[in-house]
Short mmCIF file of C-alpha atoms in Angstrom, two decimals:
data_model
loop_
_atom_site.label_atom_id
_atom_site.label_comp_id
_atom_site.label_asym_id
_atom_site.label_seq_id
_atom_site.Cartn_x
_atom_site.Cartn_y
_atom_site.Cartn_z
CA MET A 1 65.42 -16.81 -118.72
CA GLU A 2 61.94 -16.36 -119.97
CA THR A 3 61.25 -19.98 -119.23
CA LEU A 4 62.80 -19.57 -115.81
CA ARG A 5 60.70 -16.53 -115.19
CA GLU A 6 57.61 -18.35 -116.28
CA ALA A 7 58.59 -21.26 -114.07
CA LEU A 8 59.26 -18.93 -111.12
CA ALA A 9 56.08 -16.92 -111.73
CA PRO A 10 53.92 -19.26 -109.65
CA VAL A 11 56.56 -19.19 -106.96
CA GLU A 12 56.49 -15.43 -107.00
CA ALA A 13 52.73 -15.58 -106.92
CA LEU A 14 52.89 -17.96 -103.99
CA ARG A 15 55.44 -15.78 -102.30
CA GLY A 16 53.11 -12.82 -102.73
CA GLU A 17 50.23 -14.81 -101.41
CA GLN A 18 52.45 -15.97 -98.53
CA SER A 19 53.36 -12.38 -97.85
CA GLU A 20 49.72 -11.42 -97.94
CA LEU A 21 48.95 -14.45 -95.79
CA GLU A 22 51.67 -13.45 -93.35
CA SER A 23 50.33 -9.92 -93.36
CA TRP A 24 46.82 -11.23 -92.77
CA VAL A 25 48.09 -13.56 -90.06
CA CYS A 26 49.95 -10.70 -88.47
CA GLU A 27 46.87 -8.53 -88.73
CA SER A 28 44.84 -11.42 -87.38
CA PHE A 29 47.24 -11.86 -84.45
CA ALA A 30 47.10 -8.11 -83.85
CA THR A 31 43.31 -8.28 -84.04
CA LEU A 32 43.36 -11.29 -81.68
CA ASP A 33 45.64 -9.39 -79.31
CA SER A 34 43.32 -6.40 -79.41
CA LEU A 35 40.33 -8.73 -78.99
CA HIS A 36 42.14 -10.47 -76.13
CA GLY A 37 42.78 -7.08 -74.56
CA GLU A 38 39.16 -6.09 -75.04
CA LEU A 39 38.10 -9.46 -73.67
CA SER A 40 40.35 -8.93 -70.68
CA ASP A 41 38.85 -5.48 -70.25
CA TRP A 42 35.38 -6.98 -70.55
CA GLN A 43 36.30 -9.64 -67.98
CA ARG A 44 37.63 -6.95 -65.64
CA ASP A 45 34.49 -4.92 -66.20
CA LEU A 46 32.39 -7.99 -65.58
CA THR A 47 34.40 -8.70 -62.41
CA ARG A 48 33.90 -5.11 -61.24
CA GLN A 49 30.23 -5.25 -62.11
CA GLN A 50 29.91 -8.59 -60.33
CA ALA A 51 31.64 -7.09 -57.30
CA LEU A 52 29.29 -4.12 -57.50
CA LEU A 53 26.35 -6.46 -57.83
CA ASP A 54 27.62 -8.45 -54.86
CA GLN A 55 27.99 -5.24 -52.87
CA ARG A 56 24.54 -4.12 -53.93
CA GLN A 57 23.15 -7.54 -53.02
CA ALA A 58 24.89 -7.37 -49.66
CA ALA A 59 23.56 -3.84 -49.21
CA ALA A 60 20.10 -5.05 -50.19
CA ASP A 61 20.42 -7.93 -47.72
CA ASP A 62 21.59 -5.49 -45.07
CA ALA A 63 18.73 -3.20 -45.98
CA SER A 64 16.32 -6.13 -45.67
CA GLN A 65 17.80 -7.00 -42.28
CA HIS A 66 17.64 -3.36 -41.23
CA LEU A 67 14.07 -3.22 -42.48
CA ALA A 68 13.25 -6.37 -40.50
CA HIS A 69 14.96 -4.83 -37.45
CA ALA A 70 13.08 -1.60 -38.03
CA GLU A 71 9.79 -3.50 -38.21
CA GLU A 72 10.74 -5.36 -35.03
CA TYR A 73 11.64 -2.08 -33.36
CA GLU A 74 8.36 -0.60 -34.54
CA ARG A 75 6.43 -3.53 -33.08
CA ARG A 76 8.37 -3.16 -29.84
CA LEU A 77 7.66 0.57 -29.86
CA VAL A 78 3.93 -0.07 -30.32
CA ALA A 79 4.01 -2.64 -27.49
CA ALA A 80 5.98 -0.20 -25.30
CA GLU A 81 3.48 2.58 -26.02
CA GLU A 82 0.60 0.25 -25.13
CA GLU A 83 2.37 -0.80 -21.93
CA TYR A 84 3.04 2.86 -21.16
CA ARG A 85 -0.65 3.69 -21.57
CA GLN A 86 -1.54 0.77 -19.31
CA LEU A 87 1.00 1.95 -16.73
CA VAL A 88 -0.39 5.49 -16.92
CA ALA A 89 -3.92 4.13 -16.40
CA GLU A 90 -2.75 1.94 -13.51
CA ASN A 91 -0.85 4.87 -12.04
CA ALA A 92 -3.99 7.02 -12.24
CA GLU A 93 -6.00 4.26 -10.54
CA GLN A 94 -3.31 3.88 -7.88
CA LEU A 95 -3.27 7.64 -7.31
CA GLN A 96 -7.05 7.63 -6.99
CA THR A 97 -6.84 4.69 -4.60
CA LEU A 98 -4.10 6.48 -2.67
CA GLU A 99 -6.27 9.59 -2.41
CA GLU A 100 -9.19 7.48 -1.19
CA VAL A 101 -6.90 5.77 1.31
CA GLY A 102 -5.65 9.19 2.42
CA ARG A 103 -9.23 10.41 2.91
CA LYS A 104 -10.12 7.23 4.79
CA LEU A 105 -6.96 7.63 6.87
CA ALA A 106 -7.90 11.21 7.70
CA VAL A 107 -11.41 10.07 8.66
CA ALA A 108 -9.95 7.22 10.70
CA LYS A 109 -7.55 9.64 12.43
CA SER A 110 -10.41 12.00 13.25
CA GLU A 111 -12.49 9.07 14.51
CA LEU A 112 -9.49 7.87 16.50
CA ARG A 113 -9.09 11.31 18.03
CA LEU A 114 -12.80 11.33 18.88
CA LEU A 115 -12.49 7.84 20.35
CA GLN A 116 -9.43 8.88 22.34
CA GLN A 117 -11.26 11.97 23.55
CA SER A 118 -14.30 9.86 24.36
CA ASN A 119 -12.09 7.32 26.14
CA GLU A 120 -10.41 10.11 28.06
CA GLU A 121 -13.80 11.53 28.98
CA ARG A 122 -15.02 8.07 29.95
CA GLY A 123 -11.81 7.50 31.90
CA THR A 124 -12.31 10.82 33.66
CA ALA A 125 -15.97 9.97 34.30
CA LEU A 126 -14.98 6.50 35.53
CA GLU A 127 -12.34 8.06 37.76
CA ARG A 128 -14.92 10.50 39.13
CA GLU A 129 -17.38 7.63 39.53
CA ARG A 130 -14.69 5.59 41.27
CA GLN A 131 -13.90 8.46 43.57
CA ARG A 132 -17.60 9.04 44.19
CA ALA A 133 -18.08 5.30 44.83
CA THR A 134 -15.09 5.36 47.20
CA GLU A 135 -16.56 8.36 48.96
CA GLU A 136 -19.95 6.67 49.09
CA HIS A 137 -18.25 3.53 50.39
CA HIS A 138 -16.64 5.53 53.14
CA GLU A 139 -19.97 7.23 53.83
CA TRP A 140 -21.69 3.87 53.91
CA LEU A 141 -19.05 2.55 56.29
CA THR A 142 -19.49 5.63 58.46
CA GLU A 143 -23.27 5.28 58.35
CA LEU A 144 -23.02 1.57 59.06
CA ARG A 145 -20.81 2.31 62.04
CA GLU A 146 -23.32 4.89 63.21
CA LEU A 147 -26.14 2.44 62.52
CA ARG A 148 -24.27 -0.17 64.49
CA ARG A 149 -23.85 2.25 67.37
CA THR A 150 -27.54 3.15 67.06
CA MET A 151 -28.45 -0.56 67.08
CA GLN A 152 -26.22 -1.03 70.07
CA LEU A 153 -27.98 1.88 71.77
CA HIS A 154 -31.33 0.33 70.84
CA GLY A 155 -30.13 -2.95 72.23
CA SER A 156 -28.95 -1.42 75.49
CA LEU A 157 -32.25 0.49 75.66
CA LEU A 158 -34.21 -2.69 75.05
CA GLN A 159 -32.11 -4.46 77.67
CA ARG A 160 -32.82 -1.69 80.16
CA LEU A 161 -36.49 -1.67 79.29
CA THR A 162 -36.59 -5.44 79.56
CA GLY A 163 -34.78 -5.26 82.91
CA SER A 164 -37.11 -2.54 84.11
CA THR A 165 -40.10 -4.58 82.99
CA HIS A 166 -38.80 -7.59 84.84
CA GLU A 167 -38.18 -5.45 87.92
CA GLY A 168 -41.66 -3.93 87.61
CA ASN A 169 -43.14 -7.40 87.39
CA ALA A 170 -41.05 -8.51 90.38
CA LEU A 171 -41.97 -5.41 92.44
CA PRO A 172 -45.66 -4.77 92.08
CA ASP A 173 -45.60 -2.17 94.81
CA GLY A 174 -43.50 0.13 92.61
CA ALA A 175 -45.63 -0.35 89.54
CA ALA A 176 -46.99 3.16 89.77
CA THR A 177 -43.57 4.77 89.70
CA GLY A 178 -42.00 2.31 87.19
CA PRO A 179 -43.38 3.84 83.97
CA ALA A 180 -42.53 7.33 85.11
CA ASN A 181 -38.96 6.28 85.89
CA ASP A 182 -38.71 4.43 82.55
CA ALA A 183 -40.07 7.42 80.70
CA ALA A 184 -37.66 9.69 82.50
CA GLY A 185 -34.71 7.40 81.68
CA GLN A 186 -35.85 6.71 78.13
CA THR A 187 -36.24 10.24 76.82
CA PRO A 188 -32.58 11.31 76.20
CA LEU A 189 -31.66 8.01 74.60
CA ASP A 190 -34.77 7.99 72.44
CA ASP A 191 -34.01 11.51 71.29
CA ASP A 192 -30.46 10.52 70.37
CA VAL A 193 -31.63 7.42 68.51
CA ALA A 194 -34.35 9.39 66.71
CA CYS A 195 -31.83 12.05 65.69
CA ARG A 196 -29.40 9.44 64.39
CA ALA A 197 -32.15 7.63 62.46
CA ALA A 198 -33.36 10.91 60.94
CA GLU A 199 -29.80 11.79 59.96
CA LEU A 200 -29.29 8.38 58.35
CA ARG A 201 -32.55 8.71 56.41
CA ARG A 202 -31.60 12.19 55.25
CA ARG A 203 -28.19 11.03 54.02
CA ALA A 204 -29.72 8.05 52.25
CA GLU A 205 -32.26 10.30 50.50
CA LEU A 206 -29.52 12.77 49.49
CA ARG A 207 -27.38 9.92 48.15
CA ARG A 208 -30.29 8.46 46.17
CA ALA A 209 -31.09 11.89 44.71
CA ALA A 210 -27.42 12.50 43.75
CA HIS A 211 -27.18 9.05 42.17
CA GLY A 212 -30.40 9.71 40.22
CA ARG A 213 -29.04 13.01 38.87
CA THR A 214 -25.73 11.33 37.89
CA SER A 215 -27.55 8.55 36.04
#
């Protein structure tokens, strides 16, 4: 029995070592399971952190795009403000030009009214001149008719005088009474002719004086 115990002592030692080894392996497997769990947790944390990093990167990219858009909007705003200032300046110039055009239009309207008034006055003066010319034309026609009658009277007088002269030359015995008879027959006609000639001269002088005052 002692020999058997001595022979089984290494086996017991091995069995103890095996038990310890099994315990260590079990502890190792437990440690590996815990490490696997921690590793899984670390992987999940890394995944979450990677997702957060991706989100932050996307947000940073969005922020960069928004910043680029903001810079573009700022440039557009500056350009719009410059265009607005130019439009305000152009509007002021156009208003000034419009005021000048309004003043020129008012001056032109006043000048047009003056021209219309002057044209009306000239038209009235021309109408008066036309009427006066028509009246003078009628007066001239009347005077020409009277002058024609006067010339006809002069002609008949000359014919009578010429006839009397021929009769006086043909009848020398009545030469003493011929001039007296001619003088007696000539006086009323000469007076009428002289009156008509004086009247024509007076009208002509009055017409020339009126025309001089009108001019």
